[in-house]
Coordinates of C-alpha atoms in Angstrom, one line a residue:
Chain J
M153 CA 113.8 84.7 100.7
S154 CA 110.4 83.0 101.0
L155 CA 107.7 83.2 103.6
T156 CA 105.6 80.4 105.2
A157 CA 101.9 80.4 106.0
D158 CA 102.9 81.0 109.6
D159 CA 104.8 84.1 108.7
V160 CA 101.8 85.4 106.8
N161 CA 99.5 84.7 109.7
K162 CA 101.8 86.7 112.0
I163 CA 101.9 89.6 109.6
A164 CA 98.1 89.5 109.2
H165 CA 97.7 89.6 112.9
L166 CA 100.0 92.7 113.2
A167 CA 97.8 94.4 110.6
R168 CA 94.5 93.1 112.2
L169 CA 93.6 91.7 108.8
G170 CA 91.4 88.7 108.4
I171 CA 92.7 86.3 105.8
D172 CA 90.6 83.3 104.5
D173 CA 92.4 80.0 105.0
Q174 CA 91.8 79.1 101.4
D175 CA 93.7 82.2 100.3
M176 CA 96.7 81.6 102.5
G177 CA 98.6 79.7 99.8
S178 CA 98.3 82.5 97.2
Y179 CA 99.3 85.2 99.7
T180 CA 102.3 83.2 100.8
K181 CA 103.3 82.7 97.1
D182 CA 102.7 86.4 96.1
L183 CA 104.5 87.9 99.1
S184 CA 107.5 85.6 98.6
G185 CA 107.5 86.7 94.9
M186 CA 107.5 90.4 96.0
L187 CA 110.4 89.8 98.4
E188 CA 112.3 88.2 95.6
L189 CA 111.7 91.3 93.5
M190 CA 112.9 93.5 96.4
A191 CA 116.0 91.5 96.9
R192 CA 117.2 93.1 93.6
M193 CA 117.8 96.3 95.6
G194 CA 120.8 94.5 97.1
E195 CA 122.6 94.8 93.8
L196 CA 123.0 98.5 94.4
D197 CA 125.6 99.9 96.8
T198 CA 123.8 102.4 98.9
S199 CA 126.4 103.0 101.6
G200 CA 126.6 106.6 102.5
V201 CA 123.3 107.5 100.8
E202 CA 120.9 109.5 102.8
P203 CA 117.4 107.9 102.8
M204 CA 114.8 110.0 101.0
A205 CA 111.5 110.4 102.7
H206 CA 110.1 113.3 100.7
P207 CA 110.5 113.8 96.9
L208 CA 111.3 117.5 97.4
D209 CA 113.3 117.0 100.6
Q210 CA 110.9 119.3 102.3
V211 CA 110.5 119.3 106.1
Q212 CA 107.2 119.3 107.8
R213 CA 105.5 122.7 107.7
L214 CA 104.2 123.8 111.1
R215 CA 101.3 126.1 111.9
P216 CA 100.6 128.2 115.0
D217 CA 99.1 126.1 117.8
V218 CA 95.6 127.6 117.6
V219 CA 92.2 125.9 117.2
T220 CA 91.1 126.1 113.6
E221 CA 88.5 123.3 113.5
T222 CA 84.9 123.7 114.8
N223 CA 83.2 120.8 116.6
Q224 CA 81.3 118.7 114.1
R225 CA 80.8 115.6 116.2
D226 CA 77.1 115.0 115.2
H227 CA 78.0 115.5 111.6
F228 CA 80.8 113.0 111.6
Q229 CA 79.0 110.5 113.8
A230 CA 76.1 110.5 111.4
I231 CA 78.1 108.1 109.2
A232 CA 79.4 105.9 112.1
P233 CA 78.4 102.2 112.3
K234 CA 77.2 102.5 115.9
V235 CA 77.0 105.5 118.3
E236 CA 75.2 106.3 121.5
D237 CA 75.1 109.6 123.5
G238 CA 77.8 111.0 121.2
L239 CA 80.1 108.0 121.8
Y240 CA 81.3 105.4 119.3
L241 CA 80.2 101.9 120.4
V242 CA 82.5 98.9 120.2
P243 CA 82.3 95.4 121.9
K244 CA 83.1 95.5 125.6
V245 CA 86.9 95.8 126.1
I246 CA 87.2 95.5 129.9
E247 CA 85.0 93.0 131.8
Chain M
M30 CA 78.1 119.0 71.9
H31 CA 80.3 116.2 73.5
T32 CA 83.0 116.6 70.9
K33 CA 83.9 120.2 71.7
S34 CA 86.9 121.3 73.7
I35 CA 86.7 123.3 76.9
S36 CA 87.3 126.6 75.3
Q37 CA 84.8 125.8 72.5
L38 CA 82.1 124.8 75.0
A39 CA 82.8 127.9 77.1
H40 CA 82.4 130.0 74.0
S41 CA 79.1 128.2 73.0
L42 CA 77.7 128.7 76.5
R43 CA 78.4 132.4 76.4
A44 CA 77.0 132.7 72.9
R45 CA 73.8 131.0 74.2
E46 CA 74.1 128.2 71.5
F47 CA 72.9 125.9 74.3
S48 CA 72.7 126.2 78.1
S49 CA 74.6 124.3 80.8
V50 CA 71.4 122.5 81.7
E51 CA 71.1 121.2 78.1
L52 CA 74.8 120.3 77.9
T53 CA 74.5 118.5 81.3
Q54 CA 71.4 116.6 80.1
H55 CA 73.3 115.6 77.0
F56 CA 76.2 114.1 79.0
L57 CA 73.8 112.4 81.4
Q58 CA 72.1 110.7 78.5
R59 CA 75.5 109.6 77.1
I60 CA 76.4 108.2 80.5
K61 CA 73.1 106.1 80.5
R62 CA 73.6 105.0 77.0
H63 CA 77.1 103.7 77.7
Q64 CA 76.5 102.3 81.2
D65 CA 78.1 99.0 80.0
L66 CA 81.5 100.6 80.1
N67 CA 81.0 100.8 83.9
A68 CA 83.0 104.1 84.0
Y69 CA 80.9 105.6 86.8
I70 CA 80.3 104.3 90.3
T71 CA 77.8 107.1 91.1
V72 CA 76.0 109.4 88.8
T73 CA 74.9 112.6 90.6
E74 CA 72.1 113.6 88.2
E75 CA 70.1 115.8 90.6
L76 CA 73.2 117.6 91.9
A77 CA 74.5 118.0 88.3
L78 CA 71.2 119.6 87.1
A79 CA 71.1 121.9 90.1
Q80 CA 74.7 123.0 89.5
A81 CA 74.0 123.5 85.8
K82 CA 71.1 125.7 86.6
A83 CA 73.2 127.8 88.9
A84 CA 75.9 127.9 86.3
D85 CA 73.5 129.2 83.7
A86 CA 72.5 132.0 86.1
R87 CA 76.2 132.8 86.7
L88 CA 76.8 132.9 82.9
A89 CA 73.9 135.2 82.4
A90 CA 75.3 137.5 85.0
G91 CA 78.6 137.6 83.2
D92 CA 82.0 137.2 85.0
A93 CA 82.0 133.4 85.1
P94 CA 85.2 131.4 85.1
V95 CA 86.0 129.3 82.0
L96 CA 84.8 126.0 83.5
T97 CA 81.4 127.4 84.5
G98 CA 78.7 125.1 83.4
L99 CA 81.0 122.4 82.0
P100 CA 80.1 118.8 83.0
I101 CA 83.1 117.1 84.6
A102 CA 83.6 114.0 86.8
Q103 CA 85.7 113.2 89.8
K104 CA 87.6 110.0 90.5
D105 CA 85.8 108.4 93.4
I106 CA 88.9 108.9 95.6
F107 CA 88.0 112.6 96.1
C108 CA 85.6 113.2 99.0
T109 CA 82.4 114.9 97.9
L110 CA 80.1 116.3 100.6
G111 CA 76.9 114.4 100.8
V112 CA 77.8 112.0 98.0
K113 CA 79.0 108.5 98.3
T114 CA 82.8 108.4 98.1
S115 CA 83.8 104.7 97.8
C116 CA 87.4 104.7 96.6
G117 CA 86.4 101.6 94.7
S118 CA 86.1 99.6 97.9
K119 CA 83.4 97.6 99.8
M120 CA 85.0 99.3 102.9
L121 CA 83.5 102.6 101.9
D122 CA 80.4 101.4 100.0
N123 CA 78.3 103.1 102.7
F124 CA 80.5 106.2 103.1
I125 CA 78.9 109.5 102.4
A126 CA 81.7 112.0 102.7
P127 CA 81.2 114.7 105.4
Y128 CA 83.3 117.2 103.6
N129 CA 84.7 118.2 100.2
A130 CA 88.2 117.5 99.0
A131 CA 90.2 120.7 98.2
V132 CA 90.0 119.8 94.5
V133 CA 86.2 119.4 94.7
E134 CA 85.9 122.7 96.4
K135 CA 88.0 124.4 93.8
L136 CA 86.0 122.9 90.9
N137 CA 82.8 123.8 92.6
A138 CA 84.0 127.4 93.0
A139 CA 84.9 127.5 89.4
G140 CA 81.3 126.6 88.5
A141 CA 82.0 123.1 87.1
V142 CA 79.1 120.7 87.0
L143 CA 79.7 117.3 88.8
L144 CA 78.3 114.5 86.7
G145 CA 79.4 111.8 89.1
K146 CA 82.1 109.7 90.7
L147 CA 84.3 107.6 88.5
N148 CA 85.3 103.9 88.9
M149 CA 88.8 103.1 90.0
D150 CA 91.0 100.3 91.3
E151 CA 90.3 99.7 95.0
F152 CA 92.0 102.4 97.0
A153 CA 94.0 103.2 93.8
M154 CA 95.9 99.9 94.0
G155 CA 95.9 98.3 90.6
S156 CA 96.8 98.9 87.0
S157 CA 93.7 97.6 85.3
N158 CA 90.7 98.7 87.2
E159 CA 90.0 95.0 87.8
T160 CA 90.5 95.4 91.6
S161 CA 87.4 97.7 91.9
Y162 CA 84.6 96.4 94.1
Y163 CA 82.3 97.8 91.5
G164 CA 83.7 95.7 88.7
V165 CA 86.1 96.3 85.8
V166 CA 85.7 99.3 83.5
K167 CA 85.8 98.5 79.8
N168 CA 88.2 100.2 77.5
P169 CA 86.1 102.2 75.0
W170 CA 88.5 101.4 72.2
D171 CA 88.2 97.6 72.7
T172 CA 85.7 96.5 75.3
S173 CA 87.6 93.2 75.8
A174 CA 90.6 95.2 77.1
V175 CA 91.2 97.0 80.4
P176 CA 91.2 100.8 80.5
G177 CA 94.3 100.8 82.8
G178 CA 94.3 101.9 86.3
S179 CA 93.9 103.0 88.9
S180 CA 92.1 106.0 87.3
G181 CA 90.5 103.7 84.7
G182 CA 87.0 105.1 85.0
S183 CA 88.4 108.7 84.5
A184 CA 90.3 107.6 81.4
A185 CA 87.4 105.7 79.9
A186 CA 84.9 108.5 80.6
V187 CA 87.0 111.1 78.9
A188 CA 87.8 108.8 75.9
A189 CA 84.2 107.9 75.5
R190 CA 83.1 111.5 75.8
L191 CA 81.1 110.8 79.0
A192 CA 82.5 113.9 80.6
V193 CA 84.3 117.0 79.3
C194 CA 87.3 116.2 81.5
A195 CA 88.0 114.4 84.7
T196 CA 90.3 114.3 87.7
G197 CA 92.6 111.4 88.4
T198 CA 95.3 110.5 90.9
D199 CA 98.8 109.0 90.3
T200 CA 100.9 107.2 92.8
G201 CA 102.8 104.9 90.5
G202 CA 101.3 105.7 87.1
S203 CA 97.6 105.8 87.8
I204 CA 96.9 108.9 85.7
R205 CA 99.4 108.3 82.9
Q206 CA 98.9 104.5 82.3
P207 CA 95.1 104.7 81.8
A208 CA 95.5 107.9 79.8
A209 CA 97.9 105.9 77.5
F210 CA 95.6 102.9 77.3
C211 CA 92.5 105.1 76.5
G212 CA 94.2 107.6 74.1
I213 CA 93.7 110.7 76.2
T214 CA 96.0 113.3 77.7
G215 CA 96.9 112.9 81.4
L216 CA 99.2 114.9 83.6
K217 CA 100.7 113.9 86.9
P218 CA 101.9 117.1 88.4
T219 CA 104.9 117.7 90.7
Y220 CA 104.4 116.1 94.1
G221 CA 102.8 118.9 96.2
R222 CA 101.4 120.9 93.3
V223 CA 97.7 119.8 93.8
S224 CA 96.3 119.5 97.3
R225 CA 95.8 116.1 98.7
Y226 CA 93.2 117.3 101.3
G227 CA 90.2 115.1 101.0
M228 CA 91.9 112.8 98.5
I229 CA 91.8 109.4 100.2
A230 CA 95.5 108.5 100.9
Y231 CA 97.2 105.4 99.5
A232 CA 101.0 106.3 99.7
S233 CA 101.3 109.8 101.0
S234 CA 104.8 110.5 99.8
L235 CA 103.9 109.6 96.2
D236 CA 100.1 110.4 95.7
Q237 CA 99.3 113.3 93.5
G238 CA 96.1 114.5 91.8
G239 CA 96.0 115.8 88.3
P240 CA 93.9 116.4 85.2
M241 CA 92.8 113.9 82.6
A242 CA 91.5 115.5 79.4
R243 CA 91.3 115.2 75.7
S244 CA 94.1 117.6 74.9
A245 CA 97.0 119.5 76.5
E246 CA 95.0 122.7 76.0
D247 CA 92.1 121.2 78.1
A248 CA 94.4 119.7 80.7
A249 CA 96.0 123.2 81.2
I250 CA 92.7 124.7 82.0
L251 CA 91.7 121.9 84.4
L252 CA 95.1 122.0 86.1
Q253 CA 94.9 125.8 86.5
T254 CA 91.8 125.2 88.7
M255 CA 93.2 122.2 90.6
A256 CA 96.7 123.5 91.4
G257 CA 97.9 125.7 94.2
F258 CA 99.0 125.9 97.8
D259 CA 96.6 124.5 100.5
E260 CA 97.4 124.9 104.1
K261 CA 95.1 122.0 104.9
D262 CA 97.6 119.6 103.1
S263 CA 100.9 119.6 105.1
T264 CA 102.8 118.5 102.0
S265 CA 101.4 121.1 99.7
V266 CA 104.1 123.3 98.2
D267 CA 103.9 127.0 98.4
Q268 CA 105.0 127.9 94.9
P269 CA 103.2 130.4 92.6
V270 CA 101.0 128.8 89.9
P271 CA 101.9 130.0 86.4
D272 CA 99.3 130.7 83.7
Y273 CA 99.3 127.3 82.1
S274 CA 97.4 128.3 79.0
A275 CA 99.6 131.3 78.3
G276 CA 102.7 129.2 77.8
L277 CA 101.1 126.7 75.3
D278 CA 102.1 128.5 72.1
K279 CA 105.8 128.8 72.7
P280 CA 107.7 127.2 69.7
L281 CA 109.8 124.1 70.4
A282 CA 112.8 125.1 68.3
G283 CA 115.9 124.2 70.3
L284 CA 114.0 122.0 72.8
K285 CA 116.4 119.5 74.3
V286 CA 114.8 116.0 74.5
G287 CA 116.6 113.1 76.3
L288 CA 115.7 109.5 75.5
P289 CA 116.9 107.2 78.3
K290 CA 118.3 104.0 76.8
E291 CA 116.8 102.1 79.8
F292 CA 113.3 103.1 78.5
F293 CA 113.9 101.7 75.0
G294 CA 115.5 98.4 75.7
E295 CA 114.3 94.9 76.4
G296 CA 110.6 94.7 77.5
L297 CA 109.3 97.4 75.3
S298 CA 107.1 95.8 72.6
A299 CA 108.2 96.5 69.1
D300 CA 104.9 97.9 67.9
V301 CA 104.8 100.5 70.7
A302 CA 108.4 101.4 70.1
Q303 CA 107.7 102.1 66.4
V304 CA 104.8 104.5 67.2
L305 CA 106.9 106.3 69.8
L306 CA 109.9 106.7 67.5
A307 CA 107.5 108.2 64.9
A308 CA 106.3 110.7 67.5
I309 CA 109.9 111.6 68.4
D310 CA 110.6 112.2 64.7
E311 CA 107.7 114.6 64.7
Y312 CA 109.3 116.5 67.6
R313 CA 112.5 116.7 65.5
K314 CA 110.5 118.3 62.8
L315 CA 109.3 120.8 65.4
G316 CA 112.9 121.7 66.1
A317 CA 113.7 119.5 69.0
Q318 CA 117.3 118.3 69.5
V319 CA 117.0 114.6 70.6
T320 CA 119.9 113.0 72.5
D321 CA 120.4 109.6 74.1
I322 CA 120.8 109.6 77.8
S323 CA 121.2 107.0 80.6
M324 CA 119.5 106.7 83.9
P325 CA 121.1 103.5 85.4
N326 CA 119.1 103.3 88.6
L327 CA 115.7 103.2 86.9
K328 CA 115.7 99.4 86.9
L329 CA 115.4 99.4 90.7
A330 CA 112.3 101.6 90.7
I331 CA 109.9 98.7 90.9
P332 CA 111.4 97.0 94.0
A333 CA 111.8 100.4 95.8
Y334 CA 108.2 101.4 95.0
Y335 CA 106.8 98.0 96.1
V336 CA 108.4 98.6 99.5
I337 CA 107.6 102.3 100.0
A338 CA 104.1 102.3 98.6
P339 CA 102.9 99.3 100.6
A340 CA 104.6 100.6 103.7
E341 CA 102.8 103.9 103.5
C342 CA 99.5 102.1 102.5
S343 CA 99.7 99.8 105.5
A344 CA 99.9 102.9 107.8
N345 CA 97.3 104.9 105.9
L346 CA 94.7 102.1 105.7
S347 CA 94.9 101.4 109.4
R348 CA 92.3 104.1 109.8
F349 CA 89.7 101.7 108.3
D350 CA 88.9 99.8 111.5
G351 CA 85.1 99.5 111.5
V352 CA 84.7 101.9 114.4
R353 CA 84.1 105.5 113.1
F354 CA 83.0 105.1 109.5
G355 CA 82.9 102.5 106.7
Y356 CA 82.2 98.8 106.9
R357 CA 81.7 97.0 110.1
C358 CA 81.3 93.2 110.3
E359 CA 78.2 91.6 111.9
N360 CA 78.2 90.5 115.5
P361 CA 81.9 91.1 116.5
A362 CA 82.9 88.8 119.4
D363 CA 85.4 91.4 120.7
L364 CA 87.3 94.4 119.6
T365 CA 90.1 92.5 117.9
D366 CA 87.5 90.4 116.0
L367 CA 85.7 93.7 115.0
Y368 CA 89.0 95.1 113.5
T369 CA 90.1 91.8 111.9
R370 CA 86.8 90.7 110.4
S371 CA 85.7 94.2 109.3
R372 CA 89.0 94.7 107.4
G373 CA 89.1 91.1 106.2
E374 CA 85.6 91.1 104.9
A375 CA 85.8 94.6 103.3
F376 CA 89.2 94.8 101.6
G377 CA 89.9 93.1 98.3
K378 CA 92.8 90.8 97.6
E379 CA 95.2 93.4 96.1
V380 CA 94.7 95.8 99.0
K381 CA 95.3 93.0 101.5
R382 CA 98.4 91.9 99.6
R383 CA 99.9 95.4 99.9
I384 CA 98.9 95.9 103.5
L385 CA 100.6 92.6 104.3
M386 CA 103.7 93.6 102.3
G387 CA 103.9 97.0 104.0
T388 CA 103.3 95.6 107.5
Y389 CA 106.1 93.1 106.9
A390 CA 108.5 95.8 105.5
L391 CA 107.9 98.0 108.5
S392 CA 108.0 95.3 111.2
A393 CA 110.8 94.9 113.7
G394 CA 114.0 93.4 112.2
Y395 CA 113.1 94.2 108.6
Y396 CA 112.7 98.0 108.6
D397 CA 116.4 98.7 107.7
A398 CA 116.7 95.9 105.2
Y399 CA 113.6 97.0 103.2
Y400 CA 112.2 100.4 104.1
I401 CA 115.5 102.3 104.7
K402 CA 117.1 100.5 101.8
A403 CA 114.2 101.5 99.5
Q404 CA 114.5 105.1 100.6
K405 CA 118.2 105.1 99.7
V406 CA 117.4 103.6 96.3
R407 CA 114.8 106.3 95.9
R408 CA 117.4 109.0 96.4
L409 CA 119.7 107.5 93.8
I410 CA 116.8 107.3 91.3
S411 CA 115.9 110.9 92.1
E412 CA 119.5 111.9 91.4
D413 CA 119.3 110.2 88.0
F414 CA 116.5 112.5 87.1
K415 CA 118.4 115.5 88.5
K416 CA 121.4 114.7 86.4
A417 CA 119.4 114.0 83.3
L418 CA 117.3 117.1 83.6
A419 CA 120.4 119.2 84.0
E420 CA 121.3 118.2 80.4
V421 CA 117.9 118.2 78.7
D422 CA 114.6 120.1 79.0
V423 CA 112.4 117.1 78.9
I424 CA 112.8 113.3 79.0
M425 CA 110.6 111.2 76.6
G426 CA 109.8 107.6 76.6
P427 CA 107.0 105.0 76.7
V428 CA 104.2 105.1 79.3
T429 CA 103.6 101.3 79.1
P430 CA 105.5 98.4 77.6
T431 CA 102.4 97.3 75.5
T432 CA 99.0 98.7 74.6
A433 CA 96.0 97.8 76.8
F434 CA 96.0 94.2 77.8
G435 CA 92.9 92.0 77.9
I436 CA 90.5 91.9 80.9
G437 CA 91.5 88.9 83.0
E438 CA 94.9 88.5 81.3
K439 CA 97.1 89.6 84.1
I440 CA 95.0 89.7 87.3
G441 CA 96.0 86.2 88.3
D442 CA 99.7 87.2 88.3
P443 CA 100.2 90.3 90.5
I444 CA 104.0 90.4 90.0
S445 CA 103.7 90.6 86.2
M446 CA 101.1 93.4 86.6
Y447 CA 103.6 95.3 88.9
L448 CA 106.4 94.9 86.3
A449 CA 104.3 96.5 83.6
D450 CA 104.6 99.8 85.6
I451 CA 108.3 100.0 84.9
Y452 CA 108.2 103.3 83.0
T453 CA 105.9 105.3 85.3
I454 CA 106.9 104.4 88.8
A455 CA 110.3 106.1 89.0
I456 CA 108.7 109.5 88.2
N457 CA 106.6 109.3 91.4
L458 CA 109.7 108.3 93.4
A459 CA 111.5 111.4 92.1
G460 CA 108.3 113.6 92.5
V461 CA 108.8 115.1 89.0
P462 CA 105.8 115.9 86.7
A463 CA 105.1 113.7 83.7
M464 CA 102.4 113.5 81.0
S465 CA 100.9 110.9 78.8
V466 CA 100.1 112.1 75.3
P467 CA 98.3 110.0 72.6
V468 CA 100.7 109.5 69.7
G469 CA 99.1 106.8 67.6
F470 CA 97.7 103.3 67.6
S471 CA 98.8 99.7 67.4
N472 CA 96.2 97.2 66.3
G473 CA 93.4 99.7 67.0
K474 CA 94.6 100.4 70.5
P475 CA 96.1 103.8 71.6
V476 CA 99.8 104.3 72.4
G477 CA 100.9 107.1 74.8
L478 CA 104.2 109.0 74.8
Q479 CA 105.5 110.0 78.2
I480 CA 107.0 113.5 78.6
I481 CA 108.9 114.1 81.9
G482 CA 110.1 117.4 83.2
H483 CA 111.7 119.4 86.0
H484 CA 109.9 119.9 89.3
F485 CA 107.1 122.4 88.8
A486 CA 107.6 122.5 85.0
E487 CA 104.0 121.5 84.2
D488 CA 103.8 124.6 82.0
R489 CA 106.7 123.3 79.9
L490 CA 105.2 119.8 79.6
L491 CA 101.8 121.2 78.5
N492 CA 103.6 123.4 76.0
V493 CA 105.6 120.4 74.6
A494 CA 102.4 118.3 74.3
H495 CA 100.3 121.1 72.9
Q496 CA 102.8 121.9 70.1
Y497 CA 102.7 118.2 69.0
Q498 CA 98.9 118.3 69.1
Q499 CA 98.9 121.3 66.8
V500 CA 100.5 119.3 64.0
T501 CA 98.9 115.9 64.7
D502 CA 95.3 114.8 65.4
W503 CA 95.7 111.6 67.5
H504 CA 94.2 113.4 70.5
Q505 CA 91.1 114.2 68.5
Q506 CA 90.3 110.6 67.6
A507 CA 87.5 109.1 69.5
P508 CA 86.4 105.5 69.9
D509 CA 83.5 104.5 67.6
I510 CA 80.8 104.0 70.2

């Protein structure tokens, strides 16, 4: 199966990923090539096989619901692109 | 000084032949002299000298762990408090990590000296180090060739003796393939053996950190410090860590070695095959019983991997949004523009390709056809390993189909680059440990033998590699630079 530039644009939007127009052709070609590669999985009958999400089939370990982290807001915000009064600044979302 | 092993250096420091400060200065000078290899993204000279001074004091006081005062380097995927941690990306070019990765904490506690942060493919996505924002690393054996990737800086630095040893990470071969291309010893541990806390995530069900060193003996010492349960990593496995050095000397008589026929068929270059078969003969002389085995589902490892890894990558990399840290575009028009342009301007082409692929595979209507199908294939591949390892102690095969390819040779054709990972990827899907051990050369470029074992059998792999290194000297050969 192959993708069109329209498809790639839609996927890029889902991922909030800017793609230069000039690169669209190569992404379309590469992604179509990858899909072709993936189609090979169709050769294998996997009916009745349990999907494997974890290589050791472990389940998520849980911990007691107690606070373990200390507040490090200033420390973490020191590397933020834009902050004010302890808040992260982004362009206005609601007029 | 830079040719000595970890235990030799530890002995020299204790015998006061030289100090850690002198040793560190020596390595810093070597790094400067070989800057053209581009192995380091950041050299932490001041920090290294301060750590070396502290190490000398600790050595003088006695009771210092074996790595105390030894200059090592970290792949730039491990967060280092107060030091730029770029992950090879423009996205994190301005990122000063606010905390230490578990692996960094452990090496600091062990008294190791941090020389700097090593170059890598952007977000560990690549097999040649050519996707790094900081430029390609050169292979010290042939500077027109790639060092492999994604831990290309780590492999080049260890091979060129620009660090005693280094850390790497392996999602689809990123420790073993560069180790093979640069003629060093690299070990990808069992999934969950080394904490992923503070190790920037690419594909969380596959990522695993491990040691890159000059010998199995050195790798055992480094892994000893890196391994262990960490409650801060929810996928860390709570299993005791054996004494890796203690098991190295076990004789190999009776060792059962399996050679999957799928690893030695079409696609493996004849020169590499010849070197590997000579190494396997050496194992026969050491008493190993070699048998042919078959793992029929291995051929589907690449398609399954290129669904699962990009799917996990697209989720993991959604955190890079230009809001809380990392790159932000100039003058965003609105929030969507901020996200879209920050990510579009700061991610390189390979990263974008994988985010797009993963987003597609996880999107409505395709999830079952791609993601669930890939997870089912993953189980069948994993069962191939289970069956094989019920019959033999270790599986041996190639790490790569060829020796290191030329810089620029494959970067224009991503699919052919993916296909070259054929021998390493299945191991990550199954979560088993595997090593690359240098076993010879072809046209002056190193060849690596892959040794694969049971879950948590790192001690056995190191033992199997070490016994070979007792009767050969490939691991001691260094590039003439």
